[in-house]
């Protein structure tokens, strides 16, 4: 089945040690999103790609970066994780072939823990 | 600007009884509205969507929602709760004029508990 796949499902890193989370999709969607979701909260958009065009949310910390080497893959890099970055990170995609609203398709997330 | 208010942070129902999860929205445009479900340690799964066609929208797993413009509401219902419905539910509004991608606003979520 076409889907959004996130690896790993669980990631443990040390305070200040860089970490990379990955997302791949087989939907051939133009747009890929990264969300941060803390416990019992709604997902918070960090940034998104529209094809290769990177769009950062105004309040996303500089500590968070992203790369999209091709249509299928997108990576979230956290340069120096702090304890406050422990969260579930969700990747999502959406298609834009027409302008009617299309829902976002989510992966199962990566739960990041900071030691 | 758009916003979403989920009126209940927690809802508890007995198995086999109806479910009602309430959502009110505010949008400057004709909105698209979605309900997503999230089970523990999983991503969000689309239940249903409203995109200005029929106002009564049927989704997966027996859920449906009715778009009421006069009340700016999009409440989620199910006639009979099942244990597997226990999860968190998010109401989401999408701004259709955000330049080709779906900038969405999430509600704060409603945790549904189903009592055997």
CSV table of C-alpha atoms in Angstrom, one decimal:
chain,number,residue,atom,x,y,z
A,1,UNK,CA,0.0,0.0,0.0
A,2,UNK,CA,1.1,3.5,-0.7
A,3,UNK,CA,2.0,5.1,2.6
A,4,UNK,CA,4.2,7.4,4.7
A,5,UNK,CA,6.9,5.6,6.6
A,6,UNK,CA,8.9,7.0,9.5
A,7,UNK,CA,12.1,5.5,10.8
A,8,UNK,CA,13.0,4.8,13.5
A,9,UNK,CA,9.8,4.5,15.5
A,10,UNK,CA,11.7,5.2,18.7
A,11,UNK,CA,14.9,7.1,19.0
A,12,UNK,CA,16.9,7.8,22.1
A,13,UNK,CA,19.7,10.4,22.0
A,14,UNK,CA,21.9,12.2,24.5
A,15,UNK,CA,21.5,15.9,25.4
A,16,UNK,CA,23.3,17.9,22.8
A,17,UNK,CA,24.0,15.0,20.4
A,18,UNK,CA,22.7,15.6,16.9
A,19,UNK,CA,20.0,13.3,15.7
A,20,UNK,CA,18.3,12.7,12.4
A,21,UNK,CA,14.8,11.4,11.8
A,22,UNK,CA,13.7,10.1,8.4
A,23,UNK,CA,10.5,10.0,6.5
A,24,UNK,CA,9.7,8.4,3.2
A,25,UNK,CA,6.5,8.3,1.1
A,26,UNK,CA,5.2,6.3,-1.8
A,27,UNK,CA,2.3,8.6,-2.6
A,28,UNK,CA,4.3,10.8,-4.9
A,29,UNK,CA,3.0,13.9,-3.1
A,30,UNK,CA,4.5,17.3,-3.6
A,31,UNK,CA,4.2,18.5,-0.1
A,32,UNK,CA,5.9,17.0,3.0
A,33,UNK,CA,5.4,18.3,6.5
A,34,UNK,CA,7.1,17.8,9.9
A,35,UNK,CA,5.2,18.2,13.1
A,36,UNK,CA,6.2,18.1,16.7
A,37,UNK,CA,3.6,16.7,19.1
A,38,UNK,CA,4.2,16.8,22.9
A,39,UNK,CA,2.2,14.7,25.3
A,40,UNK,CA,-1.6,15.4,25.3
A,41,UNK,CA,-1.2,18.3,22.8
A,42,UNK,CA,-2.1,18.9,19.2
A,43,UNK,CA,0.6,18.5,16.5
A,44,UNK,CA,2.6,21.7,16.0
A,45,UNK,CA,3.9,22.4,12.5
A,46,UNK,CA,7.7,22.9,12.3
A,47,UNK,CA,8.1,23.3,8.5
A,48,UNK,CA,7.1,21.9,5.2
A,49,UNK,CA,8.4,21.4,1.7
A,50,UNK,CA,6.4,22.3,-1.4
A,51,UNK,CA,8.5,20.3,-3.9
A,52,UNK,CA,12.0,21.6,-3.1
A,53,UNK,CA,10.7,24.9,-1.7
A,54,UNK,CA,11.4,25.0,2.0
A,55,UNK,CA,8.9,26.8,4.3
A,56,UNK,CA,9.8,27.4,7.9
A,57,UNK,CA,7.2,28.3,10.6
A,58,UNK,CA,8.1,31.6,12.3
A,59,UNK,CA,8.4,30.1,15.7
A,60,UNK,CA,10.4,26.9,14.8
A,61,UNK,CA,13.7,27.0,16.7
A,62,UNK,CA,17.0,27.3,14.7
A,63,UNK,CA,18.0,24.0,16.3
A,64,UNK,CA,15.6,22.2,13.8
A,65,UNK,CA,16.6,21.8,10.2
A,66,UNK,CA,15.3,19.7,7.3
A,67,UNK,CA,16.4,18.2,4.1
A,68,UNK,CA,14.5,16.9,1.2
A,69,UNK,CA,16.9,15.2,-1.3
A,70,UNK,CA,14.1,13.9,-3.6
A,71,UNK,CA,10.3,13.6,-3.8
A,72,UNK,CA,10.2,10.5,-1.7
A,73,UNK,CA,12.4,11.3,1.3
A,74,UNK,CA,12.5,14.1,3.9
A,75,UNK,CA,14.8,14.3,7.0
A,76,UNK,CA,14.5,16.2,10.2
A,77,UNK,CA,17.8,17.2,11.8
A,78,UNK,CA,18.0,18.3,15.4
A,79,UNK,CA,21.4,19.8,15.8
A,80,UNK,CA,21.7,20.0,19.6
A,81,UNK,CA,18.7,18.4,21.3
A,82,UNK,CA,17.5,19.7,24.6
A,83,UNK,CA,15.3,18.1,27.1
A,84,UNK,CA,12.4,20.2,25.8
A,85,UNK,CA,12.7,18.5,22.4
A,86,UNK,CA,11.5,15.2,23.7
A,87,UNK,CA,8.3,14.6,21.7
A,88,UNK,CA,6.6,12.6,19.0
A,89,UNK,CA,7.7,13.8,15.6
A,90,UNK,CA,5.1,13.3,12.8
A,91,UNK,CA,5.7,13.4,9.1
A,92,UNK,CA,2.8,14.0,6.7
A,93,UNK,CA,2.3,14.5,3.0
A,94,UNK,CA,-0.4,16.0,0.8
A,95,UNK,CA,-0.9,16.2,-3.0
A,96,UNK,CA,-1.6,19.4,-4.9
A,97,UNK,CA,-2.6,18.3,-8.4
A,98,UNK,CA,-5.8,20.2,-8.0
A,99,UNK,CA,-6.8,23.0,-5.7
A,100,UNK,CA,-9.6,21.2,-3.8
A,101,UNK,CA,-8.6,20.5,-0.3
A,102,UNK,CA,-6.8,17.2,0.2
A,103,UNK,CA,-6.2,15.7,3.6
A,104,UNK,CA,-2.7,15.1,4.9
A,105,UNK,CA,-1.5,11.6,5.2
A,106,UNK,CA,0.5,10.9,8.4
A,107,UNK,CA,3.2,8.4,9.3
A,108,UNK,CA,3.2,6.6,12.6
A,109,UNK,CA,5.7,9.0,14.0
A,110,UNK,CA,9.1,8.8,15.8
A,111,UNK,CA,9.1,9.1,19.5
A,112,UNK,CA,12.3,10.9,20.5
A,113,UNK,CA,13.7,10.6,24.0
A,114,UNK,CA,16.6,12.7,25.4
A,115,UNK,CA,18.9,11.4,28.1
B,1,UNK,CA,-7.5,33.7,10.3
B,2,UNK,CA,-8.9,30.4,11.1
B,3,UNK,CA,-9.4,28.6,14.4
B,4,UNK,CA,-10.9,25.4,15.8
B,5,UNK,CA,-12.4,24.7,19.2
B,6,UNK,CA,-13.0,21.3,20.5
B,7,UNK,CA,-15.3,21.8,23.3
B,8,UNK,CA,-14.4,18.7,25.4
B,9,UNK,CA,-11.0,17.6,26.3
B,10,UNK,CA,-12.3,14.2,27.6
B,11,UNK,CA,-15.4,12.3,26.7
B,12,UNK,CA,-16.4,9.0,28.4
B,13,UNK,CA,-19.1,6.7,27.0
B,14,UNK,CA,-20.2,3.2,27.7
B,15,UNK,CA,-19.7,0.6,25.0
B,16,UNK,CA,-22.7,0.4,22.7
B,17,UNK,CA,-23.9,4.0,23.4
B,18,UNK,CA,-23.7,6.9,21.0
B,19,UNK,CA,-20.6,9.1,20.7
B,20,UNK,CA,-20.6,12.9,20.2
B,21,UNK,CA,-17.4,14.8,19.9
B,22,UNK,CA,-18.0,18.6,19.4
B,23,UNK,CA,-16.1,20.9,17.2
B,24,UNK,CA,-16.6,24.6,16.3
B,25,UNK,CA,-14.6,26.4,13.8
B,26,UNK,CA,-13.9,30.0,12.6
B,27,UNK,CA,-12.7,30.7,9.1
B,28,UNK,CA,-12.6,33.7,6.8
B,29,UNK,CA,-13.2,31.4,3.8
B,30,UNK,CA,-15.3,28.4,2.9
B,31,UNK,CA,-13.4,25.9,5.0
B,32,UNK,CA,-12.4,22.4,4.5
B,33,UNK,CA,-12.8,20.4,7.7
B,34,UNK,CA,-11.4,17.1,8.8
B,35,UNK,CA,-11.6,14.7,11.7
B,36,UNK,CA,-8.5,12.6,12.5
B,37,UNK,CA,-8.1,9.8,15.0
B,38,UNK,CA,-4.9,9.0,16.9
B,39,UNK,CA,-4.4,5.8,18.8
B,40,UNK,CA,-1.6,5.7,21.3
B,41,UNK,CA,1.9,5.8,19.8
B,42,UNK,CA,0.5,6.0,16.3
B,43,UNK,CA,0.1,8.7,13.7
B,44,UNK,CA,-3.1,10.4,12.7
B,45,UNK,CA,-5.6,8.6,10.6
B,46,UNK,CA,-8.2,10.4,8.5
B,47,UNK,CA,-11.7,9.6,9.6
B,48,UNK,CA,-13.6,11.9,7.3
B,49,UNK,CA,-13.5,15.2,5.5
B,50,UNK,CA,-15.9,18.0,4.4
B,51,UNK,CA,-15.0,20.0,1.3
B,52,UNK,CA,-18.3,21.8,0.5
B,53,UNK,CA,-20.2,18.9,-1.1
B,54,UNK,CA,-22.7,17.1,1.1
B,55,UNK,CA,-23.1,18.6,4.6
B,56,UNK,CA,-23.5,15.2,6.1
B,57,UNK,CA,-20.2,13.3,5.7
B,58,UNK,CA,-19.8,9.7,6.3
B,59,UNK,CA,-16.4,8.3,7.3
B,60,UNK,CA,-14.7,5.1,8.2
B,61,UNK,CA,-15.6,2.9,11.2
B,62,UNK,CA,-19.1,4.1,11.3
B,63,UNK,CA,-18.3,7.7,12.1
B,64,UNK,CA,-20.1,10.7,10.5
B,65,UNK,CA,-20.1,14.4,10.9
B,66,UNK,CA,-22.5,17.2,9.9
B,67,UNK,CA,-21.3,20.6,8.7
B,68,UNK,CA,-23.6,23.3,10.0
B,69,UNK,CA,-22.6,26.7,8.6
B,70,UNK,CA,-25.2,28.6,10.7
B,71,UNK,CA,-23.7,27.1,13.9
B,72,UNK,CA,-20.1,27.0,12.6
B,73,UNK,CA,-20.0,23.4,13.9
B,74,UNK,CA,-18.7,20.1,12.6
B,75,UNK,CA,-19.5,17.6,15.3
B,76,UNK,CA,-18.4,14.0,15.1
B,77,UNK,CA,-20.9,11.2,15.9
B,78,UNK,CA,-21.2,7.5,16.0
B,79,UNK,CA,-24.3,5.6,16.9
B,80,UNK,CA,-22.7,2.9,18.9
B,81,UNK,CA,-19.2,3.1,20.6
B,82,UNK,CA,-16.8,0.2,20.3
B,83,UNK,CA,-13.9,-0.5,22.6
B,84,UNK,CA,-11.5,0.1,19.7
B,85,UNK,CA,-12.8,3.7,19.3
B,86,UNK,CA,-10.9,4.7,22.5
B,87,UNK,CA,-8.3,7.2,21.1
B,88,UNK,CA,-7.7,10.9,20.7
B,89,UNK,CA,-9.7,12.8,18.1
B,90,UNK,CA,-8.6,16.0,16.4
B,91,UNK,CA,-10.8,18.4,14.5
B,92,UNK,CA,-8.9,20.2,11.8
B,93,UNK,CA,-9.7,23.2,9.5
B,94,UNK,CA,-7.9,23.9,6.3
B,95,UNK,CA,-7.4,27.3,4.7
B,96,UNK,CA,-7.9,26.8,1.0
B,97,UNK,CA,-6.1,30.0,0.0
B,98,UNK,CA,-2.7,29.1,1.4
B,99,UNK,CA,-1.0,29.0,-2.0
B,100,UNK,CA,-1.2,25.4,-3.1
B,101,UNK,CA,-0.5,23.6,0.1
B,102,UNK,CA,-2.8,22.7,3.0
B,103,UNK,CA,-2.0,25.0,6.0
B,104,UNK,CA,-4.1,23.5,8.7
B,105,UNK,CA,-5.1,24.4,12.2
B,106,UNK,CA,-5.6,21.6,14.7
B,107,UNK,CA,-8.0,21.6,17.6
B,108,UNK,CA,-6.6,20.7,21.0
B,109,UNK,CA,-8.0,17.2,20.8
B,110,UNK,CA,-10.6,15.1,22.6
B,111,UNK,CA,-9.7,11.9,24.4
B,112,UNK,CA,-12.5,9.4,24.0
B,113,UNK,CA,-12.7,6.7,26.7
B,114,UNK,CA,-15.0,3.7,26.1
B,115,UNK,CA,-16.1,1.9,29.2
B,116,UNK,CA,-16.9,-1.8,28.9
